[in-house]
XYZ file of C-alpha atoms in Angstrom:
608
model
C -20.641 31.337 0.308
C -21.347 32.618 3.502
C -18.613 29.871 5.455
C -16.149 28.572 3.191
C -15.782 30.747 0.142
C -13.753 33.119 2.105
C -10.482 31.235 3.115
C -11.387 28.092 0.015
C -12.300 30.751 -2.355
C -10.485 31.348 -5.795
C -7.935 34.304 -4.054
C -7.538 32.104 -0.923
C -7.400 28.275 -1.172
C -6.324 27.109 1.885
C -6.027 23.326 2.340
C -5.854 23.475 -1.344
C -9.669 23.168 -1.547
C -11.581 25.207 -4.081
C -15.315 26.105 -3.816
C -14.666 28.592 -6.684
C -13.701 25.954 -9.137
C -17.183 24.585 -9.197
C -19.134 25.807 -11.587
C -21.746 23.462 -12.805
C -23.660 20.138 -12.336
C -20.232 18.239 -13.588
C -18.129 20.279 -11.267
C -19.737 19.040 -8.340
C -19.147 15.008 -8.856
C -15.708 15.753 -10.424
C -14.992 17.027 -6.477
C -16.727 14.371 -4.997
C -13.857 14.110 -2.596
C -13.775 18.053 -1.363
C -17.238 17.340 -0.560
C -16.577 14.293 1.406
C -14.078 16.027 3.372
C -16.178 18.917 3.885
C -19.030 17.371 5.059
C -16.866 15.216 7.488
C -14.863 18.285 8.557
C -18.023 20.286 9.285
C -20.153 17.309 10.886
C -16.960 17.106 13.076
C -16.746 20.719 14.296
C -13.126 21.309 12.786
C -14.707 23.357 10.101
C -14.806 26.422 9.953
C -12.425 27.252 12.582
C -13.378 28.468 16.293
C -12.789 32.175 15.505
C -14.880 32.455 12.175
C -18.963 32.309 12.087
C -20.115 28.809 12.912
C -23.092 25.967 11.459
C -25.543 25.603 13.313
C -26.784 22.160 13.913
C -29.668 22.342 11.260
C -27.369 23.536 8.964
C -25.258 20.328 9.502
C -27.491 18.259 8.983
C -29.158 20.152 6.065
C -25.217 19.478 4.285
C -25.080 16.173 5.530
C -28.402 15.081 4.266
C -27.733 16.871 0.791
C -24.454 14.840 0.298
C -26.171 11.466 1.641
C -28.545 12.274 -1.061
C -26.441 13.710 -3.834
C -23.713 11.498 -3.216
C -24.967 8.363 -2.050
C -28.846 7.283 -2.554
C -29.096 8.603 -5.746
C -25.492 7.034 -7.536
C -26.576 4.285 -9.864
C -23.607 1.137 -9.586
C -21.109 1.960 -11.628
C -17.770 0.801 -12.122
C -15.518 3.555 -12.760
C -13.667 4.487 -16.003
C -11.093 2.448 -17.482
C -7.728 4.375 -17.312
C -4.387 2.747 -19.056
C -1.343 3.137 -16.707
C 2.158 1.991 -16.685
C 3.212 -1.046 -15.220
C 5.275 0.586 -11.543
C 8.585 0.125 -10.889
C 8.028 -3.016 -9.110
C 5.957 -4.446 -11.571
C 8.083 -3.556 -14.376
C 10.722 -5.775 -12.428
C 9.143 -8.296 -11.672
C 7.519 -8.871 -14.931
C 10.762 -8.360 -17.229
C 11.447 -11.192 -14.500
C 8.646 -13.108 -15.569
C 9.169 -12.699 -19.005
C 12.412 -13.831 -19.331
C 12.841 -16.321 -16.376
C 15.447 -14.612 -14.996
C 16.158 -11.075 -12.495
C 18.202 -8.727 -13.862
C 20.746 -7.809 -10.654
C 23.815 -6.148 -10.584
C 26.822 -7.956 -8.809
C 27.817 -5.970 -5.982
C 30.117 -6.573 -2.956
C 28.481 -6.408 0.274
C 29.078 -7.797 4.085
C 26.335 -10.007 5.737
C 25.563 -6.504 8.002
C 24.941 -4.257 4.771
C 21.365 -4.417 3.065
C 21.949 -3.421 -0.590
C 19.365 -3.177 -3.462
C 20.193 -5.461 -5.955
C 18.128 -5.076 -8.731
C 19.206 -3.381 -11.876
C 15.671 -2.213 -12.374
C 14.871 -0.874 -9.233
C 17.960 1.099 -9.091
C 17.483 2.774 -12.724
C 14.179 3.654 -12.761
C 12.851 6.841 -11.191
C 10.802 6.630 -8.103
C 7.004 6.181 -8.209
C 5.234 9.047 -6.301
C 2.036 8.117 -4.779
C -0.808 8.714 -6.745
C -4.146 9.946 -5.816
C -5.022 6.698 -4.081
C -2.239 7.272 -1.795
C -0.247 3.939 -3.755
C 2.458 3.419 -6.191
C 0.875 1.651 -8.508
C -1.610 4.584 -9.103
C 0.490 5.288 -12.189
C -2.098 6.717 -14.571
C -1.400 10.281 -14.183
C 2.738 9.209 -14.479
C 4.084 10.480 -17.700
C 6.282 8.344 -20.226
C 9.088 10.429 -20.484
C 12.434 10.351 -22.353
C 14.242 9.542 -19.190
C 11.766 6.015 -18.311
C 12.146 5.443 -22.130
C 15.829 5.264 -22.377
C 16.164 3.313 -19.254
C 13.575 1.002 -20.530
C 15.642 0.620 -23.560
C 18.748 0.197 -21.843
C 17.332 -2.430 -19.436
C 15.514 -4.814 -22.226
C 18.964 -4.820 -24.367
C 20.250 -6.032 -20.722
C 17.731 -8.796 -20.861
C 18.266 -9.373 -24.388
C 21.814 -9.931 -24.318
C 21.635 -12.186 -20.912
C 19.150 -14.414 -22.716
C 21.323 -15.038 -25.575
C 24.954 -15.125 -23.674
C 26.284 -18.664 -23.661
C 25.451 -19.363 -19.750
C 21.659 -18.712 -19.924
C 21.426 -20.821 -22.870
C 19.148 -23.210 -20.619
C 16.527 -20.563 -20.370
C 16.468 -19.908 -24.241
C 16.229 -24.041 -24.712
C 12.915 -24.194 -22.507
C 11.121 -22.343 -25.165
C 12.403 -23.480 -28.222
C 13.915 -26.991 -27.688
C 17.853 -27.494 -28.004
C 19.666 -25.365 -29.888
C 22.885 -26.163 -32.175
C 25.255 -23.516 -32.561
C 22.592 -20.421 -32.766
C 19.062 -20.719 -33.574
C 17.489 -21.948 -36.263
C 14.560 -19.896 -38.527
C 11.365 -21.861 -36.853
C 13.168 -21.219 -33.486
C 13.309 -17.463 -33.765
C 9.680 -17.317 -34.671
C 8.607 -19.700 -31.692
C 11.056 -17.297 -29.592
C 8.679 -13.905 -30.701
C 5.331 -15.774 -30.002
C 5.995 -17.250 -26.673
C 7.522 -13.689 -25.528
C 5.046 -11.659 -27.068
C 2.135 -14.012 -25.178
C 4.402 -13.493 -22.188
C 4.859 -9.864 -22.912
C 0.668 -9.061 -23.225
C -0.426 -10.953 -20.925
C -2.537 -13.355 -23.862
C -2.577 -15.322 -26.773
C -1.488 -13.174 -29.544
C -2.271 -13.930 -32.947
C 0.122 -13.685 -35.562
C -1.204 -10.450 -36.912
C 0.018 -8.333 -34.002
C 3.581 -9.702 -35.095
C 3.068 -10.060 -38.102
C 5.699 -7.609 -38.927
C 8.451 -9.406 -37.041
C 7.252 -12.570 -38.175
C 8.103 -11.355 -41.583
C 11.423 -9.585 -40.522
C 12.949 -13.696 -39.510
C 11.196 -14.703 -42.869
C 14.032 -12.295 -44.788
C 16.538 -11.778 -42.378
C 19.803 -13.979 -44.175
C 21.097 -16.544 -42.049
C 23.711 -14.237 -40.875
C 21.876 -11.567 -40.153
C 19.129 -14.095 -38.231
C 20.556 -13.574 -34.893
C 20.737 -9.810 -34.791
C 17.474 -9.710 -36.185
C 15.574 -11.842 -33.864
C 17.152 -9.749 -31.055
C 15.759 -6.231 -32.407
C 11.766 -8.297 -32.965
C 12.514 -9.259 -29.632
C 12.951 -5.627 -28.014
C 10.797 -4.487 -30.564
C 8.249 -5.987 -28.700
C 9.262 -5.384 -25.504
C 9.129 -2.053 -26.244
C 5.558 -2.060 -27.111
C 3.275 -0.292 -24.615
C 1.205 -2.885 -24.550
C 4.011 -4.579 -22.399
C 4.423 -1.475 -20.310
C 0.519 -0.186 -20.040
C -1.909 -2.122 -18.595
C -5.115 -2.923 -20.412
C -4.037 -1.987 -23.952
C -5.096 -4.973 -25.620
C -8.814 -5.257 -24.369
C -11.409 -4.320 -26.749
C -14.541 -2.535 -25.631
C -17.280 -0.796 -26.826
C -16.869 3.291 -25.429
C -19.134 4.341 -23.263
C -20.628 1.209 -21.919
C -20.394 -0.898 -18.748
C -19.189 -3.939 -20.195
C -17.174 -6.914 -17.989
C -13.426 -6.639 -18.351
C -12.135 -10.009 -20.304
C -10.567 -13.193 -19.333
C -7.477 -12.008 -20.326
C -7.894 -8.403 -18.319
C -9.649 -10.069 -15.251
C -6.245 -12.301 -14.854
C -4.451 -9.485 -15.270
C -5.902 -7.570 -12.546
C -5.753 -10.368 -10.360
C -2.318 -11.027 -10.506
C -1.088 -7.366 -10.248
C -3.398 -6.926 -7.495
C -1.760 -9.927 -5.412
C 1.477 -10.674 -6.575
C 2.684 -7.514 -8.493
C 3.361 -9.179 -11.427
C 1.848 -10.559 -14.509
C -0.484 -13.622 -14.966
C 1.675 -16.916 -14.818
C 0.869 -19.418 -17.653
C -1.798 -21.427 -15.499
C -3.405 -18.264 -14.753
C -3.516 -17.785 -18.479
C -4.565 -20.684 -19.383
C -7.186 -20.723 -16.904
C -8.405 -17.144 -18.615
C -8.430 -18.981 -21.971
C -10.519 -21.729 -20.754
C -13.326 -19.951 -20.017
C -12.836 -21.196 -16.771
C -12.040 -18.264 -14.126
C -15.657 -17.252 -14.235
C -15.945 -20.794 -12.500
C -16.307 -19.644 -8.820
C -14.946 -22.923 -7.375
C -11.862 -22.717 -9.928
C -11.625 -19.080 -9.047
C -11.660 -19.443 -5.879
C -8.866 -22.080 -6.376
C -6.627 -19.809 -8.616
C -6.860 -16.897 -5.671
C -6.007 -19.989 -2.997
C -2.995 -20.937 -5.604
C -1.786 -17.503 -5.441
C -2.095 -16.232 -2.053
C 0.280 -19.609 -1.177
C 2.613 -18.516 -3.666
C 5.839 -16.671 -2.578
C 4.894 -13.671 -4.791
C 2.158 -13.000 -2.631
C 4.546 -11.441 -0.439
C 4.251 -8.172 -2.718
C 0.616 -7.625 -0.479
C 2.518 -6.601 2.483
C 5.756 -4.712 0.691
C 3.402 -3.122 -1.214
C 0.362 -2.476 -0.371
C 1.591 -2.409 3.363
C 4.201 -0.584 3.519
C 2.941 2.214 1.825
C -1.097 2.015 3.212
C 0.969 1.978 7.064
C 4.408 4.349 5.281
C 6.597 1.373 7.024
C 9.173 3.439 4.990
C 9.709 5.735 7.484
C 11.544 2.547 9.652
C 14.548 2.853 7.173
C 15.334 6.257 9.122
C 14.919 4.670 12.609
C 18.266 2.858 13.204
C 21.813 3.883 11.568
C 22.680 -0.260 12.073
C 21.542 -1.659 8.607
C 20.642 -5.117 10.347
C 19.052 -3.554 13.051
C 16.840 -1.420 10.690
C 15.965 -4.175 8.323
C 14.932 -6.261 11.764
C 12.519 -3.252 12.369
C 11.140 -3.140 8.835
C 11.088 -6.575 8.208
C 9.254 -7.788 11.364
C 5.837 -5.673 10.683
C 6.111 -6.558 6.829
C 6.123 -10.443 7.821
C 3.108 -10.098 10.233
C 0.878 -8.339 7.239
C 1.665 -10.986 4.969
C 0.938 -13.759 7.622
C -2.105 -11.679 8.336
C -3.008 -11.396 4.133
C -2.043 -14.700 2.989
C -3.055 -17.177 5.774
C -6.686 -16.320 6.296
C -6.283 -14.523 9.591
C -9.444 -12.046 10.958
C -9.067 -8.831 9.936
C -9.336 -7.520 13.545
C -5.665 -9.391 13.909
C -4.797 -6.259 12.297
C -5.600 -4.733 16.172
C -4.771 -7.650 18.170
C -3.094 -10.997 17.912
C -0.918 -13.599 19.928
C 1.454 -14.097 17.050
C 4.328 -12.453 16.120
C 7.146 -12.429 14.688
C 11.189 -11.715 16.378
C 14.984 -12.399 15.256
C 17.799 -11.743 17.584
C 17.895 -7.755 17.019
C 14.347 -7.513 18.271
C 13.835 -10.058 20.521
C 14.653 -7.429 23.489
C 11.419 -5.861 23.153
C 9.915 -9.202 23.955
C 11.506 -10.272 27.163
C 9.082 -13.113 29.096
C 8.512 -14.223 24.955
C 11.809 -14.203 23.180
C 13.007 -17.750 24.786
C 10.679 -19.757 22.239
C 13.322 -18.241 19.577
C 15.493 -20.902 18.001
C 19.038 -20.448 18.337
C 21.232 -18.749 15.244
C 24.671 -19.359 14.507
C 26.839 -15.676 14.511
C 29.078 -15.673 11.355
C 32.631 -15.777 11.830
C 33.870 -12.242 11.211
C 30.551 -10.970 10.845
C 29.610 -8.567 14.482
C 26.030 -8.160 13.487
C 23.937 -9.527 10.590
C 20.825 -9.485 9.128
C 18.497 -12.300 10.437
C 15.465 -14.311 9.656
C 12.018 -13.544 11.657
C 10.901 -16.717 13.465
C 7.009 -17.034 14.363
C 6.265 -16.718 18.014
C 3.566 -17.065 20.061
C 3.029 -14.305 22.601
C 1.797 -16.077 26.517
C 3.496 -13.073 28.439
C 4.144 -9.986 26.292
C 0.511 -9.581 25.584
C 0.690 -5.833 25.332
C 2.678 -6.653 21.706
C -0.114 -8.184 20.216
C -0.743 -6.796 16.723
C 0.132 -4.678 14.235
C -0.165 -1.197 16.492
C 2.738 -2.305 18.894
C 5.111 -3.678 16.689
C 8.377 -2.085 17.764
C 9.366 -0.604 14.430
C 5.812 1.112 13.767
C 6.234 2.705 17.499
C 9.589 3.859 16.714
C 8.550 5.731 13.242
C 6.128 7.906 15.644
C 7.515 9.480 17.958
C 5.361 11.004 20.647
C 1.699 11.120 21.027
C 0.109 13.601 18.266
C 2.520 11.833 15.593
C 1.154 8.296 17.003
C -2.514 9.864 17.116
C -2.411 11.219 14.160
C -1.204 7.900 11.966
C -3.763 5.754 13.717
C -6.635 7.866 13.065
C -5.746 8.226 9.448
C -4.332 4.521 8.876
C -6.169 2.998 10.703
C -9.301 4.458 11.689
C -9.210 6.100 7.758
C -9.911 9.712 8.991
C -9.006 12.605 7.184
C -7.543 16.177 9.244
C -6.829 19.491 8.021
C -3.607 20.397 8.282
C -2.342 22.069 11.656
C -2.623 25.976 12.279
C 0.718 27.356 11.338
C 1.391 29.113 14.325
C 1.471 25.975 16.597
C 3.681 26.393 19.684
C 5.652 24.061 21.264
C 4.811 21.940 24.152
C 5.721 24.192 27.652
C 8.959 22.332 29.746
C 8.304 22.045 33.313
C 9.175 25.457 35.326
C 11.030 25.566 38.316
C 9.794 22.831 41.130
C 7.287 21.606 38.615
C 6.498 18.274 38.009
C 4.114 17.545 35.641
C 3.680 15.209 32.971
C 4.240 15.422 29.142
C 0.386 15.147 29.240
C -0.414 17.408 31.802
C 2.325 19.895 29.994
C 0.067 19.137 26.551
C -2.870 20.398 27.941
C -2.122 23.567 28.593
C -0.526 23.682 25.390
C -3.677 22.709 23.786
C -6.211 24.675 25.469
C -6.956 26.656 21.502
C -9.908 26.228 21.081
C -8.709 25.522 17.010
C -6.294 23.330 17.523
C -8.528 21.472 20.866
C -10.910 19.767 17.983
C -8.504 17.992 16.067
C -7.027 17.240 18.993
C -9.723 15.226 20.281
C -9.644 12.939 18.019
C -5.742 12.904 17.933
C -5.127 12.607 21.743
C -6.812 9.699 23.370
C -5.096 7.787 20.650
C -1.698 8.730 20.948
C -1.900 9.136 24.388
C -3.143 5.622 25.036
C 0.561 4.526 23.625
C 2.640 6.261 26.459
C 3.764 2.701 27.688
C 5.963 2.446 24.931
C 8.892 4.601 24.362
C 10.316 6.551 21.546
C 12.469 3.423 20.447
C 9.171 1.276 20.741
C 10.369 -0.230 24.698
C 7.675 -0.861 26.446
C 7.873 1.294 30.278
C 5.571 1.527 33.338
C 6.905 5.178 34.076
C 7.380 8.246 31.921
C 11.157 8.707 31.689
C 12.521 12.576 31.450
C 12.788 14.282 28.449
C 16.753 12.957 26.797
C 16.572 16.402 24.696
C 19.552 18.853 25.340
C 17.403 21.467 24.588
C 15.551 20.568 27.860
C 18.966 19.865 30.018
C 17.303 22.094 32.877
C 14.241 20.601 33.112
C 14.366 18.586 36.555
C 14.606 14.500 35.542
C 11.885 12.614 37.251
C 9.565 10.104 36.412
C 5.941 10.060 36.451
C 3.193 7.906 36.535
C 1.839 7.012 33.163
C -1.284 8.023 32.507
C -3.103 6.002 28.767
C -6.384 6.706 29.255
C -8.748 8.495 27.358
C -12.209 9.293 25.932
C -13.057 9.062 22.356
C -15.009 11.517 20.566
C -17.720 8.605 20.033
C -18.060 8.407 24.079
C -16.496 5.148 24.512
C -12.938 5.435 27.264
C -10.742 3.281 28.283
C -7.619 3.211 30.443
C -4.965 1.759 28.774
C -4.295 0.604 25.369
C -4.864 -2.806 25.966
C -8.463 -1.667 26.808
C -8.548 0.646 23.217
C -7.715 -2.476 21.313
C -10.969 -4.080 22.464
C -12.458 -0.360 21.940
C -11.021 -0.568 18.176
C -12.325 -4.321 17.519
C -15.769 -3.821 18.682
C -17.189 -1.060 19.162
C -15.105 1.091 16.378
C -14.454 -2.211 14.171
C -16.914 -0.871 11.132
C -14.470 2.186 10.730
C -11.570 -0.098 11.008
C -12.888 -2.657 8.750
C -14.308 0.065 6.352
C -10.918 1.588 6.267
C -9.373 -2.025 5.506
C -11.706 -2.365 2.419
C -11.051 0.951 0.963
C -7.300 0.647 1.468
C -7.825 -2.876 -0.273
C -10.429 -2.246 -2.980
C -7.909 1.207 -3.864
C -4.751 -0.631 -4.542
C -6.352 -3.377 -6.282
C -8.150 -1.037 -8.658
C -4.899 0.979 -8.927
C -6.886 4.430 -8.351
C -8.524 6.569 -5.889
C -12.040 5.499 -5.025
C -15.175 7.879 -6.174
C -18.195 8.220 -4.921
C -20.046 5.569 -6.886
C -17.627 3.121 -5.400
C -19.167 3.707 -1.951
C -21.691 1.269 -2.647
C -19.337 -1.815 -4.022
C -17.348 -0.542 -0.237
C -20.691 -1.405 1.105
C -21.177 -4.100 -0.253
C -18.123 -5.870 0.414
C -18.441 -4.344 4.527
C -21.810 -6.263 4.791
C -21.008 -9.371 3.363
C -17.813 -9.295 5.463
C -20.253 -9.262 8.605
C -22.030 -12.409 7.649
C -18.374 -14.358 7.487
C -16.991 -12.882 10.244
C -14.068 -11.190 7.970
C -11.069 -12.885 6.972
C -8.564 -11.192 4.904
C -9.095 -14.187 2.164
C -12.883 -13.238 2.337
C -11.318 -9.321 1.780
C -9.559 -10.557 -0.971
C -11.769 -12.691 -2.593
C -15.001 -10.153 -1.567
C -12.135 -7.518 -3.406
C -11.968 -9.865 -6.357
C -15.226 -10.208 -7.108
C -16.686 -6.835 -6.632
C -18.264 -4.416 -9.770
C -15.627 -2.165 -10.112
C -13.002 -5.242 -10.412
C -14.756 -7.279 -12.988
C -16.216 -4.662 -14.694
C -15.620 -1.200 -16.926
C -16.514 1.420 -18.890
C -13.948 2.879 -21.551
C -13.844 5.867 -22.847
């Protein structure tokens, strides 16, 4: 009441937050999250803002020691409520894909420089927002509506009529043996049980066909084929191919473990995006995936697996919003060079047991021709590629490199395509403190002025310039935090180049400032104490002495996407968990994964 209610009061909400909204005992864990930001924003000094009355230190530590209390010591284990969400847009295509044994792509005309989506799915469903996790396949707030219905009808008639056209006759004939003319009776009804197993993710007994089962039973020879067609999108059709988790049975209100059938199915949406396969299946169905040695096997199986790759255009892209790369080159191959190379290092870095603190610093990496600039003393280890006649520039293959002179590239920071997506320091600052140091900031005052141009026979730096720009005291806390960061990157260009001085500003805007070039000046002091004076020096700072909040943010980003929803407060403890054990092994990413795989909230639930 007497600091926050004011401006995050029920006539003001700024931020969005809401102290008026809480009411009562269930109020206050339903906004676990305001709390958690609160506490962190106060404990920081952001909050409340230089000009308004501020905590004094034994009230900061009163909060902090309520929601350590409240929040923390006294939150039993618990696994989180089960929640039934629709499969995402990726996972709806690559299942249908799985089901049937085939992609459904449209045919389109394209030069070897153009980078075109092919898939018929991907380009008629809507767009999945974010969800509260921050990831796609967050989907259980997503409505079903008529518009995702119809296209979902549309696209399984697609499949329907691809299956049975006389050129993907082989893919019919591996389920139900050769086939003479059309099929026969017994065919059809092996046809519906294999692609309803396929379909939900399990055995299914007859009963939960039983229906189309009986529809082949009547259905007159000529009217067999049409009729096995609509059991067949009848089917697919079903939410339980479309939801997640329909067809596990649970007692409400109890923390029971999630099935064979579930557990596989979490698994394999977690790593590849796509449903179980049939040895992962089978595996469920044995009785054998609570086997840790076979378990451990079956994640081994499919972090080798191509499909794996859906970790890093995933997860990746949208934990690190590699997205933003699309916008940084109007050359298609050049782009998808950008893009491409930082997707390829997270799923080297995810599917090849690499340390998680790779994620900071490396000597591998990966180059085609289009980027190979950026890596001058490195680039001759790169095989040679054969240009296409008629074909000026074209999309390329990465090749794996290892860097013994470019050291200043190593890791995921530095990659040319992630420097070239932030542009400047407090847009470079800002991303790593909240990707990967997993920090939270308000948003920025809206009266923020721009950064001062040099005056007439000055010569000072963009950093000098920013300090007098920041010198509010508001603005000076965030940008504590944000500086040192971005700051630390000033050897590397808008367009991700690496350079020893500061070139002039290129903006028309500032045609009159004087061009010259100054010293570069990366160091910096972090609010924790700890400075360094380049970023070669930060890297160590971020894999030692700040490596819990790295690795912490690592396991939340992980643990999130895998459960498909935001994480609670009484997941703190299964975050905890999995940080310490990942001290003990020194942290891989297939200890993450596996550590991921095994934890409460992934093998167990409660449903409502």
């Amino acid at each position: 009441q007497r600091y926050c209610v004011r401006c995050h009061g029920a006539d003001k909400t700024e931020g969005e937050i809401d102290f008026a909204k809480i009411h009562s005992e269930h109020d206050l864990s339903a906004n676990d999250e305001i709390w958690e930001s609160a506490v962190s924003l106060i404990d920081d000094g952001i909050m409340p803002p230089a000009d308004e009355l501020k905590t004094s230190a034994e009230e900061k530590k009163m909060i902090t020691t309520w929601y350590q209390q409240r929040f923390i010591d006294s939150v039993a284990p618990h696994p989180g409520y089960f929640r039934p969400r629709r499969l995402s847009a990726h996972e709806y295509r690559n299942t249908l894909q799985s089901v049937f044994g085939f992609p459904l792509e449209v045919a389109i005309i394209e030069a070897e420089q153009t980078v075109a989506e092919k898939s018929l799915v991907m380009k008629l469903l809507p767009k999945d927002p974010p969800g509260r996790s921050g990831f796609k396949n967050d989907t259980s707030g997503n409505p079903l509506t008529t518009v995702v219905w119809d296209q979902y009808s549309y696209l399984v008639d697609f499949a329907i009529h691809k299956l049975f056209s006389p050129g993907q006759h082989h893919h019919l004939e591996k389920i139900v043996g050769d086939i003479n003319g059309m099929l026969s009776r017994p065919q059809s009804k092996t046809l519906l049980r294999t692609m309803a197993r396929r379909a939900y993710r399990r055995p299914v007994a007859d009963d939960v066909i039983a229906l189309s089962i009986t529809s082949i039973d009547e259905a007159s020879t000529e009217d067999l084929d049409r009729t096995t067609r609509t059991e067949l999108k009848t089917i697919l059709m079903s939410p339980r191919f479309f939801y997640r988790g329909l067809m596990m049975q649970a007692p409400r209100e109890q923390v029971v473990d999630v099935d064979a059938f579930e557990f596989a199915e979490r698994l394999s949406y977690f790593l590849w995006a796509d449903m179980p396969d049939e040895e992962l299946i089978q595996v469920a169905d044995s009785g054998k995936l609570e086997d840790p040695i076979i378990f451990e096997q079956q994640i081994d199986r499919m972090l080798a697996s191509p499909k794996s790759r859906s970790l890093a255009e995933n997860l990746g892209v949208e934990w690190f919003s590699l997205d933003q790369i699309d916008s940084v080159s109007d050359n298609p191959p050049v782009a998808d060079a950008l893009k491409s190379q930082p997707i390829d290092y997270l799923t080297y870095l995810f599917t090849q047991d690499r340390p998680i603190v790779e994620l900071i610093d490396s000597r591998t990496a990966f180059v085609n021709a289009h980027t190979a600039k950026y890596y001058p003393d490195d680039r001759k280890q790169l095989a040679a590629t054969k240009k296409q006649d008629g074909v000026e520039i074209a999309s390329l293959p990465n090749q794996m490199i290892s860097l013994k002179e470019n050291l200043y590239r190593g890791g995921f920071l530095t990659i040319p395509g992630v420097l070239a997506m932030n542009r400047g320091p407090v847009l470079r600052g800002t991303w790593m403190l909240e990707r990967v140091l997993g920090e939270t900031l308000p948003d920025p005052p809206a009266n923020v002025g721009q950064v001062p141009a040099n005056r007439n026979g000055e010569q000072l730096s963009f950093r000098q310039r920013f300090e007098i720009h920041r010198s509010n005291r508001t603005c000076a806390v965030c940008h504590d935090k944000i500086d040192p960061l971005g700051f630390a990157l000033q050897h590397f260009d808008d367009s991700g180049a690496h350079q020893l001085l500061e070139q002039p500003s290129r903006n028309k805007r500032k045609e009159k400032e004087k061009a010259v070039e100054t010293n570069i000046d990366a160091s910096g002091r972090l609010p924790s104490g700890e400075t360094f004076q380049d970023f070669q020096e930060l890297k160590q700072i971020l894999m030692t002495g700040q490596k819990d909040a790295v690795t912490e943010n690592v396991v939340r980003r992980f643990l999130g996407y895998a459960l498909c929803r935001k994480l609670e407060y009484h997941d703190r403890q299964a975050v905890q968990q999995i940080m310490a054990n990942l001290r003990e092994s020194d942290g891989t990413f297939r200890d993450l994964i596996l550590e991921v795989c095994n934890s409460l909230p992934m093998r167990r639930t409660v449903v409502r």
